Structures are given as structure tokens and as C-alpha cells.
Short mmCIF file of C-alpha atoms in Angstrom, two decimals:
data_model
loop_
_atom_site.label_atom_id
_atom_site.label_comp_id
_atom_site.label_asym_id
_atom_site.label_seq_id
_atom_site.Cartn_x
_atom_site.Cartn_y
_atom_site.Cartn_z
CA MET A 1 32.58 -26.43 -46.17
CA LYS A 2 32.68 -28.79 -43.26
CA HIS A 3 32.07 -25.88 -40.88
CA TRP A 4 29.02 -24.80 -42.81
CA LEU A 5 27.67 -28.33 -42.72
CA ARG A 6 28.17 -28.51 -38.97
CA LEU A 7 26.46 -25.16 -38.52
CA LEU A 8 23.53 -26.27 -40.66
CA LEU A 9 23.31 -29.51 -38.73
CA LEU A 10 23.28 -27.61 -35.45
CA LEU A 11 20.61 -25.23 -36.72
CA ALA A 12 18.47 -28.15 -37.86
CA ALA A 13 18.92 -29.86 -34.50
CA ALA A 14 18.04 -26.65 -32.66
CA PHE A 15 14.93 -26.17 -34.79
CA THR A 16 13.80 -29.78 -34.22
CA LEU A 17 14.39 -29.46 -30.52
CA ALA A 18 12.47 -26.19 -30.43
CA THR A 19 9.44 -27.75 -32.14
CA LEU A 20 9.55 -30.56 -29.60
CA LEU A 21 9.99 -28.33 -26.56
CA GLU A 22 7.74 -25.44 -27.51
CA PRO A 23 4.38 -27.15 -26.80
CA ALA A 24 5.61 -28.42 -23.45
CA PHE A 25 6.92 -24.97 -22.53
CA ARG A 26 3.66 -23.31 -23.58
CA LYS A 27 1.69 -25.76 -21.45
CA TRP A 28 3.95 -25.07 -18.49
CA SER A 29 3.85 -21.30 -18.88
CA ASP A 30 0.04 -21.33 -19.20
CA ARG A 31 -0.19 -23.29 -16.00
CA ARG A 32 2.16 -20.87 -14.34
CA ALA A 33 0.12 -17.89 -15.51
CA ALA A 34 -2.98 -19.48 -14.09
CA ALA A 35 -1.46 -19.60 -10.63
CA ARG A 36 -2.34 -16.50 -8.62
CA SER A 37 1.10 -15.82 -7.27
CA VAL A 38 4.42 -17.52 -6.77
CA LEU A 39 3.91 -17.48 -3.01
CA ALA A 40 0.50 -19.10 -3.29
CA SER A 41 1.97 -21.80 -5.56
CA ILE A 42 4.78 -22.52 -3.14
CA LEU A 43 2.64 -22.62 -0.03
CA GLY A 44 -0.14 -24.78 -1.47
CA ASP A 45 -3.10 -25.26 0.85
CA SER A 46 -1.14 -24.08 3.87
CA ARG A 47 -1.59 -20.58 2.47
CA ARG A 48 -5.02 -20.52 4.14
CA LEU A 49 -3.30 -20.93 7.48
CA PHE A 50 -0.96 -18.05 6.69
CA ALA A 51 -3.86 -15.98 5.36
CA ASN A 52 -5.66 -16.47 8.66
CA HIS A 53 -2.52 -15.53 10.59
CA PHE A 54 -2.06 -12.36 8.53
CA PHE A 55 -5.70 -11.43 9.05
CA VAL A 56 -5.26 -11.75 12.80
CA GLN A 57 -2.03 -9.76 12.46
CA ALA A 58 -4.07 -6.90 10.96
CA ASP A 59 -6.19 -6.94 14.12
CA VAL A 60 -3.02 -6.95 16.23
CA TYR A 61 -1.89 -3.82 14.37
CA LEU A 62 -5.29 -2.22 14.83
CA HIS A 63 -4.78 -2.63 18.57
CA SER A 64 -1.19 -1.32 18.32
CA GLY A 65 0.25 -4.65 19.39
CA TYR A 66 -1.98 -5.07 22.44
CA TYR A 67 -3.36 -8.52 21.78
CA PRO A 68 -3.87 -11.73 23.74
CA SER A 69 -1.62 -14.70 23.11
CA ILE A 70 -3.03 -18.22 22.82
CA PHE A 71 -2.13 -18.72 26.47
CA ASP A 72 -4.13 -15.67 27.55
CA GLU A 73 -7.04 -16.86 25.44
CA SER A 74 -7.03 -20.39 26.78
CA LEU A 75 -6.76 -19.19 30.37
CA ALA A 76 -9.62 -16.76 29.96
CA GLY A 77 -11.64 -19.35 28.07
CA GLU A 78 -12.08 -16.80 25.36
CA THR A 79 -10.92 -16.69 21.79
CA GLY A 80 -9.59 -13.18 21.41
CA ILE A 81 -10.54 -9.59 21.34
CA ASP A 82 -12.64 -9.78 18.22
CA GLU A 83 -14.93 -12.41 19.68
CA HIS A 84 -16.29 -9.76 21.97
CA GLU A 85 -16.96 -7.45 19.14
CA ASP A 86 -18.97 -7.90 16.07
CA GLU A 87 -16.74 -9.16 13.31
CA ARG A 88 -18.34 -7.04 10.67
CA ASP A 89 -19.35 -3.98 12.60
CA HIS A 90 -15.82 -2.65 12.47
CA SER A 91 -16.89 0.64 13.94
CA ALA A 92 -17.56 -1.29 17.15
CA HIS A 93 -13.86 -0.80 17.81
CA LYS A 94 -14.69 2.78 18.56
CA ASN A 95 -16.27 1.91 21.87
CA PRO A 96 -13.78 -0.05 23.91
CA GLY A 97 -16.04 0.03 26.92
CA GLU A 98 -18.43 -2.35 25.23
CA CYS A 99 -16.13 -5.33 25.37
CA LYS A 100 -13.62 -6.93 27.64
CA HIS A 101 -10.14 -5.82 26.73
CA ASP A 102 -8.35 -6.35 29.97
CA PHE A 103 -7.16 -9.82 29.09
CA LEU A 104 -3.94 -9.22 31.02
CA GLY A 105 -5.72 -8.77 34.34
CA LYS A 106 -3.68 -8.02 37.44
CA PRO A 107 0.03 -8.93 37.30
CA ARG A 108 0.44 -12.57 38.28
CA ASN A 109 3.90 -12.18 39.80
CA TRP A 110 6.89 -9.86 39.77
CA ILE A 111 8.18 -11.18 36.45
CA ASP A 112 4.81 -10.53 34.84
CA ARG A 113 4.63 -7.06 36.43
CA PHE A 114 8.16 -6.24 35.29
CA GLY A 115 7.57 -7.71 31.83
CA ARG A 116 4.59 -5.46 31.16
CA ASN A 117 7.00 -2.58 30.71
CA PHE A 118 8.40 -4.22 27.59
CA PHE A 119 5.34 -4.85 25.45
CA PRO A 120 2.18 -2.91 24.59
CA SER A 121 0.03 -3.35 27.68
CA LYS A 122 -2.64 -0.69 27.16
CA HIS A 123 -5.66 -1.00 24.95
CA THR A 124 -5.63 1.51 22.10
CA HIS A 125 -6.82 1.62 18.52
CA LEU A 126 -5.27 2.97 15.37
CA GLY A 127 -7.32 5.67 13.70
CA GLU A 128 -9.62 6.22 16.65
CA LYS A 129 -10.23 9.83 15.78
CA GLY A 130 -11.12 11.19 12.37
CA ALA A 131 -7.85 13.00 11.82
CA GLN A 132 -5.90 9.90 12.76
CA ALA A 133 -7.81 7.58 10.43
CA ALA A 134 -4.77 7.51 8.14
CA GLN A 135 -2.85 5.66 10.87
CA ALA A 136 -5.05 2.66 10.22
CA ARG A 137 -3.24 2.23 6.89
CA GLU A 138 -0.71 0.19 8.87
CA ILE A 139 -3.14 -2.74 8.92
CA LEU A 140 -3.46 -2.75 5.13
CA PRO A 141 -0.33 -4.79 4.27
CA TRP A 142 -1.55 -7.73 6.36
CA ILE A 143 -5.04 -7.51 4.86
CA LYS A 144 -3.51 -7.47 1.40
CA PHE A 145 -1.21 -10.42 2.14
CA SER A 146 -4.16 -12.31 3.60
CA ALA A 147 -6.29 -11.61 0.52
CA GLU A 148 -3.40 -12.53 -1.78
CA LEU A 149 -2.86 -15.87 -0.09
CA ASP A 150 -6.52 -16.82 0.28
CA PRO A 151 -8.65 -14.90 -2.21
CA HIS A 152 -11.69 -16.93 -1.17
CA ARG A 153 -11.64 -15.34 2.25
CA ALA A 154 -14.16 -12.57 1.57
CA GLU A 155 -13.65 -11.05 5.01
CA SER A 156 -10.17 -9.84 4.02
CA PHE A 157 -11.66 -7.82 1.17
CA THR A 158 -14.53 -6.34 3.14
CA VAL A 159 -12.41 -5.38 6.14
CA GLY A 160 -9.73 -3.89 3.86
CA ALA A 161 -12.37 -1.94 1.94
CA TYR A 162 -13.95 -0.70 5.16
CA TRP A 163 -10.67 0.80 6.33
CA LEU A 164 -9.86 2.22 2.91
CA ARG A 165 -13.23 3.95 2.99
CA GLN A 166 -12.49 5.29 6.46
CA MET A 167 -9.35 6.85 5.00
CA GLY A 168 -11.37 8.45 2.23
CA ARG A 169 -9.88 6.15 -0.43
CA THR A 170 -13.14 4.93 -1.91
CA ASN A 171 -11.63 4.20 -5.33
CA ASP A 172 -8.98 1.92 -3.83
CA ALA A 173 -11.68 0.24 -1.74
CA LEU A 174 -13.78 -0.41 -4.84
CA GLN A 175 -10.81 -1.75 -6.76
CA PHE A 176 -9.98 -4.10 -3.88
CA LEU A 177 -13.59 -5.27 -3.63
CA ARG A 178 -13.69 -5.95 -7.38
CA GLU A 179 -10.66 -8.21 -6.90
CA GLY A 180 -12.55 -9.96 -4.12
CA LEU A 181 -15.66 -10.31 -6.25
CA ARG A 182 -13.65 -12.04 -8.99
CA SER A 183 -12.74 -14.80 -6.53
CA ASN A 184 -16.06 -14.74 -4.67
CA PRO A 185 -18.73 -13.97 -7.24
CA SER A 186 -22.12 -13.15 -5.77
CA HIS A 187 -20.78 -12.87 -2.22
CA CYS A 188 -23.38 -10.74 -0.48
CA GLU A 189 -20.96 -9.17 1.99
CA ILE A 190 -18.68 -7.92 -0.80
CA LEU A 191 -21.67 -6.63 -2.76
CA TYR A 192 -22.96 -4.85 0.33
CA GLU A 193 -19.57 -3.22 0.93
CA MET A 194 -19.40 -2.18 -2.74
CA GLY A 195 -22.82 -0.58 -2.32
CA LEU A 196 -21.46 1.47 0.58
CA CYS A 197 -18.59 2.66 -1.64
CA TYR A 198 -20.95 3.78 -4.40
CA GLU A 199 -23.20 5.45 -1.85
CA GLU A 200 -20.19 7.39 -0.64
CA ARG A 201 -19.57 8.42 -4.26
CA GLN A 202 -23.19 9.71 -4.35
CA ASP A 203 -24.11 7.05 -6.92
CA GLU A 204 -27.27 5.86 -5.22
CA ALA A 205 -28.64 4.01 -8.24
CA LEU A 206 -25.60 1.73 -8.38
CA ALA A 207 -25.61 1.35 -4.61
CA ARG A 208 -29.27 0.26 -4.72
CA ASN A 209 -28.54 -2.24 -7.53
CA LEU A 210 -25.70 -3.76 -5.55
CA TRP A 211 -27.69 -4.00 -2.31
CA GLU A 212 -30.63 -5.52 -4.13
CA ARG A 213 -28.27 -8.08 -5.65
CA ALA A 214 -26.73 -8.66 -2.22
CA TRP A 215 -30.21 -9.20 -0.74
CA ARG A 216 -31.14 -11.70 -3.50
CA HIS A 217 -27.90 -13.60 -2.94
CA TRP A 218 -28.46 -13.55 0.81
CA ILE A 219 -31.86 -15.19 0.30
CA ASP A 220 -30.28 -17.79 -2.04
CA GLN A 221 -27.29 -18.55 0.14
CA GLU A 222 -28.33 -17.92 3.71
CA SER A 223 -32.06 -18.21 4.21
CA ALA A 224 -32.02 -22.02 3.97
CA LYS A 225 -29.27 -22.34 6.58
CA SER A 226 -30.10 -23.36 10.14
CA GLU A 227 -28.22 -20.30 11.42
CA PRO A 228 -28.40 -17.65 8.70
CA ASP A 229 -26.22 -14.54 8.87
CA ARG A 230 -28.97 -12.28 10.22
CA LEU A 231 -26.68 -9.33 10.82
CA MET A 232 -25.76 -9.17 7.13
CA ALA A 233 -29.43 -9.27 6.19
CA ALA A 234 -30.24 -6.53 8.70
CA GLN A 235 -27.50 -4.30 7.32
CA ILE A 236 -28.53 -4.78 3.69
CA LEU A 237 -32.21 -4.21 4.44
CA THR A 238 -31.61 -1.17 6.62
CA HIS A 239 -29.60 0.52 3.89
CA LEU A 240 -32.08 -0.42 1.19
CA ALA A 241 -35.00 0.87 3.27
CA ARG A 242 -33.26 4.13 3.99
CA LEU A 243 -32.37 4.63 0.31
CA GLU A 244 -35.95 4.00 -0.79
CA VAL A 245 -37.44 6.29 1.88
CA ARG A 246 -34.99 9.02 0.93
CA ALA A 247 -35.94 8.62 -2.74
CA GLY A 248 -39.61 9.04 -1.80
CA ARG A 249 -40.58 5.40 -2.43
CA ARG A 250 -41.99 4.86 1.04
CA ASP A 251 -43.93 1.69 0.11
CA ARG A 252 -40.80 -0.09 -1.03
CA GLY A 253 -38.95 1.21 1.99
CA MET A 254 -41.61 -0.19 4.28
CA ALA A 255 -41.50 -3.52 2.42
CA TYR A 256 -37.80 -3.76 3.21
CA LEU A 257 -38.50 -2.84 6.83
CA GLU A 258 -41.09 -5.61 6.98
CA GLU A 259 -38.40 -8.02 5.80
CA LEU A 260 -36.04 -6.56 8.38
CA LYS A 261 -38.64 -7.22 11.08
CA LYS A 262 -38.45 -10.95 10.25
CA VAL A 263 -34.69 -11.18 10.82
CA SER A 264 -34.38 -8.71 13.67
CA PRO A 265 -34.36 -9.90 17.29
CA GLN A 266 -36.28 -6.71 18.16
CA PRO A 267 -39.24 -6.68 15.78
CA ALA A 268 -41.12 -4.24 18.02
CA GLU A 269 -38.44 -1.61 17.41
CA ILE A 270 -38.64 -2.16 13.66
CA GLN A 271 -42.42 -1.91 13.82
CA LYS A 272 -41.99 1.53 15.43
CA ARG A 273 -39.81 2.53 12.48
CA ILE A 274 -42.38 1.29 10.04
CA GLU A 275 -45.00 3.42 11.79
CA GLU A 276 -42.65 6.41 11.65
CA VAL A 277 -42.11 5.97 7.90
CA ARG A 278 -45.82 5.48 7.36
CA ALA A 279 -46.43 8.74 9.22
CA GLY A 280 -44.05 10.52 6.82
CA LEU A 281 -41.13 10.87 9.18
CA PRO A 282 -37.61 10.47 7.80
CA PHE A 283 -35.79 7.18 8.33
CA ASP A 284 -32.62 7.87 10.27
CA ILE A 285 -29.80 5.40 9.72
CA LEU A 286 -27.90 6.59 12.76
CA ALA A 287 -30.71 5.35 14.95
CA LYS A 288 -30.63 2.02 13.18
CA PRO A 289 -32.00 -0.98 15.02
CA GLN A 290 -29.63 -2.89 17.21
CA SER A 291 -27.53 -5.59 15.58
CA PRO A 292 -29.21 -8.93 15.96
CA SER A 293 -27.23 -11.67 17.68
CA ARG A 294 -25.59 -14.08 15.27
CA MET B 1 42.10 -7.56 32.53
CA ARG B 2 44.81 -7.26 29.86
CA VAL B 3 44.72 -11.03 29.34
CA ILE B 4 40.95 -10.99 28.98
CA SER B 5 40.99 -8.12 26.49
CA ALA B 6 43.78 -9.83 24.49
CA THR B 7 41.74 -13.05 24.27
CA ALA B 8 38.64 -11.03 23.39
CA GLY B 9 40.61 -9.18 20.70
CA VAL B 10 41.59 -12.45 19.04
CA VAL B 11 37.97 -13.63 19.07
CA LEU B 12 36.82 -10.29 17.66
CA LEU B 13 39.36 -10.52 14.82
CA GLU B 14 38.27 -14.05 14.04
CA MET B 15 34.62 -12.95 13.97
CA VAL B 16 35.42 -10.06 11.62
CA ARG B 17 37.15 -12.49 9.25
CA ARG B 18 34.25 -14.93 9.21
CA LYS B 19 31.53 -14.44 6.60
CA ASP B 20 28.48 -15.22 8.79
CA PHE B 21 27.66 -11.62 9.57
CA TYR B 22 28.10 -10.34 6.02
CA VAL B 23 25.89 -13.08 4.54
CA LEU B 24 23.17 -12.55 7.16
CA PHE B 25 23.33 -8.77 6.80
CA VAL B 26 22.98 -8.95 3.02
CA LEU B 27 20.09 -11.42 3.36
CA THR B 28 18.33 -9.21 5.92
CA ALA B 29 18.81 -6.14 3.75
CA LEU B 30 17.68 -7.96 0.62
CA ILE B 31 14.50 -9.40 2.15
CA THR B 32 13.63 -6.07 3.80
CA LEU B 33 14.13 -4.15 0.57
CA VAL B 34 12.10 -6.66 -1.43
CA MET B 35 9.28 -6.34 1.11
CA ALA B 36 9.60 -2.56 0.95
CA SER B 37 9.12 -2.68 -2.81
CA VAL B 38 5.70 -4.37 -2.48
CA ASN B 39 2.98 -1.98 -3.57
CA ILE B 40 0.37 -1.66 -0.80
CA PHE B 41 -2.52 0.35 -2.25
CA ASN B 42 -0.02 2.92 -3.63
CA ASP B 43 0.74 4.12 -0.10
CA ASP B 44 4.43 4.79 0.50
CA ASN B 45 4.02 5.75 4.14
CA ILE B 46 3.11 2.30 5.44
CA VAL B 47 6.06 1.29 7.58
CA ARG B 48 5.11 -0.93 10.51
CA TYR B 49 5.00 -4.22 8.61
CA LEU B 50 8.44 -3.40 7.26
CA LYS B 51 9.76 -2.66 10.75
CA GLU B 52 8.31 -5.94 11.97
CA ILE B 53 9.92 -7.99 9.21
CA CYS B 54 13.26 -6.20 9.53
CA LEU B 55 13.40 -6.57 13.33
CA LEU B 56 12.43 -10.23 13.12
CA LEU B 57 15.25 -10.84 10.63
CA ILE B 58 17.68 -8.91 12.86
CA TRP B 59 16.75 -11.06 15.85
CA VAL B 60 17.08 -14.31 13.90
CA SER B 61 20.40 -13.21 12.37
CA SER B 62 21.80 -12.10 15.72
CA LEU B 63 20.86 -15.44 17.31
CA VAL B 64 22.56 -17.33 14.48
CA ILE B 65 25.70 -15.19 14.79
CA ALA B 66 25.84 -15.34 18.61
CA ILE B 67 25.07 -19.02 19.13
CA GLY B 68 27.18 -20.12 16.16
CA ALA B 69 30.16 -18.09 17.34
CA ALA B 70 30.03 -19.02 21.03
CA ALA B 71 29.42 -22.72 20.40
CA ARG B 72 32.68 -23.22 18.53
CA GLN B 73 35.06 -21.16 20.71
CA VAL B 74 36.12 -23.80 23.24
CA PRO B 75 35.79 -26.92 21.02
CA ALA B 76 37.83 -25.23 18.24
CA GLU B 77 40.65 -24.36 20.65
CA ARG B 78 40.64 -27.92 21.93
CA GLU B 79 40.52 -29.47 18.49
CA ASN B 80 43.37 -27.31 17.16
CA ARG B 81 45.27 -27.87 20.42
CA THR B 82 45.86 -24.13 20.69
CA ILE B 83 44.26 -24.22 24.12
CA PHE B 84 47.41 -25.75 25.66
CA PRO B 85 49.85 -22.92 24.85
CA LEU B 86 47.07 -20.44 25.64
CA LEU B 87 46.48 -21.80 29.13
CA ALA B 88 50.24 -22.18 29.69
CA LYS B 89 50.86 -18.43 29.16
CA PRO B 90 49.61 -18.34 32.00
CA VAL B 91 46.01 -17.56 31.26
CA THR B 92 43.62 -18.90 33.85
CA ARG B 93 40.58 -20.84 32.72
CA SER B 94 38.26 -18.14 34.02
CA GLN B 95 40.14 -15.46 32.06
CA PHE B 96 40.01 -17.69 28.99
CA LEU B 97 36.23 -18.09 29.29
CA VAL B 98 35.53 -14.44 30.07
CA GLY B 99 37.81 -13.39 27.19
CA LYS B 100 35.98 -15.68 24.78
CA TRP B 101 32.60 -14.40 25.98
CA LEU B 102 33.70 -10.76 25.80
CA GLY B 103 35.06 -11.16 22.27
CA CYS B 104 31.84 -12.75 21.05
CA TRP B 105 29.75 -10.14 22.87
CA LEU B 106 31.69 -7.22 21.37
CA ALA B 107 31.45 -8.76 17.91
CA CYS B 108 27.69 -9.16 18.39
CA GLY B 109 27.51 -5.53 19.52
CA ILE B 110 29.24 -4.34 16.34
CA ALA B 111 26.96 -6.53 14.23
CA LEU B 112 23.88 -5.24 16.06
CA ALA B 113 24.98 -1.63 15.55
CA ALA B 114 25.18 -2.26 11.79
CA PHE B 115 21.82 -4.03 11.76
CA TYR B 116 20.06 -1.33 13.77
CA LEU B 117 21.60 1.41 11.66
CA PHE B 118 20.15 -0.26 8.59
CA PHE B 119 16.81 -0.65 10.37
CA GLY B 120 16.83 3.02 11.39
CA VAL B 121 17.55 4.14 7.83
CA VAL B 122 14.77 1.96 6.38
CA ALA B 123 12.25 3.14 9.02
CA ALA B 124 13.26 6.79 8.67
CA SER B 125 12.90 6.65 4.89
CA ARG B 126 9.21 5.87 5.38
CA GLU B 127 8.11 7.58 8.58
CA HIS B 128 10.53 10.52 8.45
CA ALA B 129 11.33 10.20 12.14
CA TRP B 130 14.31 8.97 14.07
CA PRO B 131 13.30 7.94 17.60
CA VAL B 132 16.90 7.54 18.76
CA GLY B 133 15.96 6.85 22.39
CA SER B 134 13.70 3.93 21.49
CA TYR B 135 16.23 2.46 19.08
CA PHE B 136 18.98 2.82 21.67
CA GLN B 137 16.89 1.02 24.29
CA ALA B 138 15.99 -1.75 21.84
CA LEU B 139 19.62 -2.18 20.76
CA THR B 140 21.05 -2.25 24.27
CA MET B 141 18.40 -4.68 25.51
CA HIS B 142 18.97 -6.88 22.49
CA TRP B 143 22.70 -6.80 23.16
CA ALA B 144 22.17 -7.61 26.84
CA ALA B 145 19.98 -10.60 25.89
CA LEU B 146 22.71 -11.80 23.53
CA GLY B 147 25.14 -11.59 26.45
CA VAL B 148 23.00 -14.10 28.35
CA ILE B 149 22.67 -16.34 25.29
CA LEU B 150 26.44 -16.24 24.64
CA ALA B 151 27.19 -17.23 28.24
CA MET B 152 24.59 -19.99 28.06
CA THR B 153 26.11 -21.29 24.81
CA LEU B 154 29.65 -21.21 26.24
CA ALA B 155 28.46 -23.29 29.21
CA GLY B 156 26.70 -25.67 26.83
CA SER B 157 29.79 -26.02 24.62
CA ILE B 158 31.76 -27.32 27.58
CA VAL B 159 29.24 -30.01 28.42
CA LEU B 160 28.24 -31.06 24.92
CA ALA B 161 30.57 -32.95 22.61
CA ALA B 162 30.21 -31.12 19.28
CA PRO B 163 29.46 -27.50 18.37
CA SER B 164 26.58 -28.69 16.19
CA SER B 165 24.80 -30.29 19.14
CA THR B 166 25.42 -27.18 21.27
CA VAL B 167 23.97 -24.96 18.56
CA THR B 168 20.89 -27.17 18.16
CA ILE B 169 20.17 -27.49 21.88
CA VAL B 170 20.75 -23.80 22.64
CA PHE B 171 18.50 -22.83 19.73
CA VAL B 172 15.75 -25.10 21.09
CA VAL B 173 16.15 -23.69 24.61
CA VAL B 174 16.25 -20.05 23.47
CA GLY B 175 13.32 -20.62 21.11
CA GLY B 176 11.38 -22.26 23.92
CA ILE B 177 12.05 -19.34 26.27
CA LEU B 178 11.13 -16.77 23.63
CA PHE B 179 7.83 -18.45 22.76
CA MET B 180 6.81 -20.02 26.07
CA GLY B 181 8.89 -18.41 28.80
CA GLY B 182 6.44 -15.72 29.78
CA HIS B 183 3.50 -18.14 29.91
CA LEU B 184 5.06 -21.01 31.83
CA ASP B 185 3.30 -19.92 35.03
CA GLN B 186 -0.05 -20.02 33.24
CA VAL B 187 0.73 -23.49 31.91
CA ALA B 188 1.81 -24.50 35.43
CA LEU B 189 -1.52 -23.32 36.81
CA ARG B 190 -3.33 -25.48 34.30
CA ALA B 191 -1.06 -28.49 34.82
CA GLY B 192 -1.30 -28.55 38.63
CA GLY B 193 0.28 -31.25 40.81
CA VAL B 194 4.00 -32.03 40.74
CA GLY B 195 4.25 -31.03 37.09
CA GLY B 196 2.78 -27.66 37.93
CA VAL B 197 5.24 -27.10 40.77
CA LEU B 198 8.15 -28.03 38.50
CA LEU B 199 6.93 -25.72 35.78
CA HIS B 200 6.57 -22.93 38.32
CA ALA B 201 10.11 -23.51 39.51
CA LEU B 202 11.31 -23.47 35.90
CA TYR B 203 9.40 -20.23 35.31
CA TYR B 204 11.30 -18.50 38.11
CA ALA B 205 14.65 -20.11 37.20
CA ILE B 206 14.95 -19.39 33.49
CA PRO B 207 16.23 -16.09 32.09
CA HIS B 208 13.17 -14.39 30.63
CA LEU B 209 14.65 -13.49 27.26
CA GLU B 210 11.19 -12.78 25.89
CA LEU B 211 11.17 -9.54 27.88
CA PHE B 212 14.00 -8.33 25.66
CA ALA B 213 12.50 -9.64 22.42
CA ASN B 214 9.11 -8.08 23.22
CA VAL B 215 10.66 -4.61 22.96
CA ARG B 216 10.32 -5.07 19.19
CA ASP B 217 6.56 -4.52 19.56
CA LEU B 218 7.13 -1.19 21.28
CA ILE B 219 9.34 -0.08 18.39
CA ILE B 220 7.01 -1.40 15.70
CA HIS B 221 3.90 0.25 17.12
CA ASP B 222 5.59 3.52 18.13
CA TRP B 223 5.02 3.17 21.87
CA PRO B 224 6.76 5.65 24.13
CA LEU B 225 10.15 5.01 25.72
CA ILE B 226 10.54 2.45 28.50
CA PRO B 227 11.22 4.33 31.78
CA TRP B 228 15.00 4.54 32.03
CA LEU B 229 15.10 2.98 35.49
CA ILE B 230 13.14 -0.01 34.23
CA TRP B 231 15.49 -0.24 31.25
CA LEU B 232 18.45 -0.20 33.63
CA ALA B 233 16.81 -2.90 35.75
CA ALA B 234 16.39 -5.05 32.62
CA LEU B 235 20.09 -4.67 31.81
CA PHE B 236 20.92 -5.61 35.41
CA TYR B 237 18.63 -8.65 35.12
CA ALA B 238 20.47 -9.76 31.98
CA GLY B 239 23.82 -9.06 33.66
CA VAL B 240 22.93 -11.30 36.61
CA TYR B 241 22.00 -14.20 34.33
CA THR B 242 25.14 -13.67 32.24
CA CYS B 243 27.24 -13.95 35.40
CA ILE B 244 25.33 -17.07 36.49
CA PHE B 245 25.96 -18.81 33.16
CA LEU B 246 29.60 -17.72 33.02
CA LEU B 247 30.08 -19.01 36.56
CA THR B 248 28.44 -22.30 35.56
CA ALA B 249 30.71 -22.50 32.51
CA TRP B 250 33.77 -21.89 34.71
CA LEU B 251 32.66 -24.49 37.27
CA LEU B 252 32.25 -27.02 34.48
CA PHE B 253 35.49 -26.05 32.76
CA ARG B 254 37.89 -25.61 35.66
CA ARG B 255 38.51 -29.32 36.30
CA ARG B 256 37.75 -30.65 32.86
CA ALA B 257 40.41 -32.59 31.03
CA LEU B 258 41.40 -30.72 27.89
CA ASN B 259 42.47 -33.60 25.68
#
């Protein structure tokens, strides 16, 4: 009998304890679920630092390890390979002649000359040729880690999506961009990149919707700034104009080109395009106007 | 030579019995496999980030094993007073030091072989290739660099009072060389004056261990083999510095009171 009483007492105590602990546990587990990842919770705000490092690491991988150290950068008074190239025009990597990549210069001494045998000392790119585009997948882990650690860094999503598209993995690119959009709603760069994905999937209506949204958000977010992101605007407008001209809506296409003329550093060139469209000529994206300086 | 190999054999046995290597190997394997299990856009062929993480862990583990082992050799013999019968055998002090270094170096070589075998298996499982030549060059250069570090630590353990202080200081020095060594001349150029001259002198004096660590990048990014003559020159370079540090250790040790 005594045993039964003890058991009952224990059960009652356990039940009481459970009712006391349950709300606290629920609160804790909700908070834990809200956190994006364990790593992000552990690292706190320093995760942005790591995210930045991982993003740079992706660029290191894109150059197959050939990358300047902070010492090379400080000596050259430059801030790295990407500074010479447009950050968003990722295809710029395809023309190494356009930028300075010889950060190593001539060997400084015999140790330097000897040491160059033991690290990547030639400028190359992953996925330079079409068939080798799959090689560029090696940069994806660092992009993903960067995006995971700092989801508010939209660049991680757009660069990742760009390379996924290059590999013909448009669905993965879209999925990744949707993740980015959840953390950066109405980010015009993500919307623009999503538009490119839908265009690749031949869904021009959705692409147009996204670019129009991107353009509206660009006006809201950027136009009031002292140094607006003109390159982004130029890219959105060029694609919108081309889509409209292709769909036979030349007036709307020309309206977008007029807008493009305002943000372009070469309005005369854009005016020529407007005249071409007015004359009924097709609007060729490959001969797109030069990227304005940022 | 027989005396040296006997001393080295004892060190090797002691290293096999210690748990440092096993713990570090399991940790390296565990972290690498966890990282391998991360889903990166459903692509199972992505391998370079894994190679980078694995090689970094191998380098860190090998430094811990090498510096930890070499730092306690002489102080432990002195503390246990086993150095007296050992040197009365007769074993000369130079043989004692070379034997200790050789034992540690062989143990590090065995550990490195296990680590690199694991690395090769992990890399091959993803990229379905086995660039034996590149791995061999990386392993041998890594081993040669550890030879320099072991000799440096042995010399440090004779000067410094406790193994813990030797370990700390050697780690700081090796870390400094790995991160800054190759750029000291650039820093010297910026510094100018007496400081610049001193930094330049330091640049030419230190063993450039970063040359050996940089080989990781060639492996990670699938660069072609290092020309074999250059590889041989690197081993010779490491050999020269190993001899310099062993000689320094002997010069410090030969007249030092043992009690």
C-alpha cells in the first residue's frame, strides 16, 4: 500500500512539475524555432563578418585560389579583384583583359619567386567556357554559407542565382531567390534576378511583372539617394524595353528607353536606340548600352 | 646511428600510446563528415570546400601533435630524471636530441599518412579521381615543414622553463610565419627606416613555412603538380632549417645543467 502511495505521490509531483515547466519550455522552444540556424544563434552579430568572408571566399574559388591577400591589396592601394570589375555584371569575369589581375607583379626577391611555385599564381576562372560551367558549382557552398549567416545580404542570393542559372539550374536559382526575398522583401536586385529566371523559363508575363515591380521599388528606394544604383536601373529598364518591343508594344518600350536615357551616362547612345525602335528595327539586348559608372 | 634509432623508437612508442592523435583524427573525420553531409543545392559533386576544411583541420591537428610532442620530450626526461641514466649509457647529447627529433618526426609522418589517406578517400568519393602525385607532394612538404617545426620546438624546450610556455610561444611563432611570413618584405617596405631593415632581415632569416602550407591551395583547386625539381628544392630548404634548429638546440643543450 505504501508503495502505491509513493508512486501516486511521485506521479502527482511529476504532473505538477510538468504543468509548471511546460509553458517555460514552450516559450523557449518557440524562441529557438524563430532563430534561423544554430550557427547564426551562436555567432550573433559576428555572423555578418563571417558571411562577408564566405562571400569573398566564393570569389577566391571562382579565381581558382588566385586572389590578392590584404598585404597585396594595401600595397597596390586597391581593394581586390572585384573592385576592378562590376560587382553585379558577373559575366564581366569572362574578359580578364578588362581589369588588372596581375596583383603579384614581378617577383620581389628569390623567396617570392620560389614561393610562387607553391600557390595558384595564374589568373583563371571556373566555368569560363560553356561546357565547364558546371565547375563553377564549387563556389556555391560559400555562397550558401554566406546567405545562411547573413540572409539580409541580398548579393549572396543574386550571385548564387546567377551561377545556378549559368549551370542551367533555373529552378534551384528561383528557389534560392525566393529564400532571399523572404529576408529582403521588395529588394529590386532579387526581383530583377527572379525576372531573368522566369524569362529563361519562357514565362515572359511573370518576368515582366517582376521587372516592373523591381523598377517601382528602385524608384522608391534608390531615386531619392544622392548616389542611386544606376546600373541596376539600367539593367531593369533595358530588359523591360526589350520585352515590350518584342511583344510589339513599341510605345511602352520607348517609354522605358526614355527612362533609361535619364540614368545612362551615354544618353546619345540610348537616343539612337529609341530612333531604331521608332523606325521599327528590333531591339537587340546583346548590343545593350554600356554600363553606367556607379 | 643505432643509439639514435633506439631513442627514436622509444619516442615513437610513447607517441603511439598517447591519445592525442586518435582524438584529433576522430575530430577531423567527424567535422569533415558533418560538413560533407550538408546539402548544397542537391549537388553531390561539390568537393573543394570539403577539401579545404579537411586540409585545414589536418594542418591544425598536425601542428598540435608535433608541437605538443616535441615540447615535452626534454623537460619530461629531466623531470622524471630518466635523462641521467640515458646520457650515462653513453648517449651523447647530440644523439639524444637527434633521436628525440627523429622519433617525433616519424610519429608525425605516420599520423600524416593516416590523415592524408582519409583526405584522399573523402576527396575521391566526390570527385572520383586520385591525384596521387599531388597528394604525395603535399604530404611530403607538410612532413618536411613539421620537421622544421619539431626542431624549432626542441630548441625552444631547452630554453623555456615549462612545456606549456614552449607550446604557446612556438604556436605564436609558427602562426605568425604562416600568416605574415611571406609578406614581411612588403610590410618592411611600408615601415621603412631601422624597423624596415630589421623586418627585411627577419624576412630572410625565418623559415618560410607558408610555402609548405600554401600547397593546400594547389590541391584544393586542382592545380597541376609542382615541378619535381622545385619540390626537391623545397624539401632541401626545409632540411637546411631543420639542421639549423637542431644545431641551435644542441648548442643550447650541450653545456646546460640537467638538474
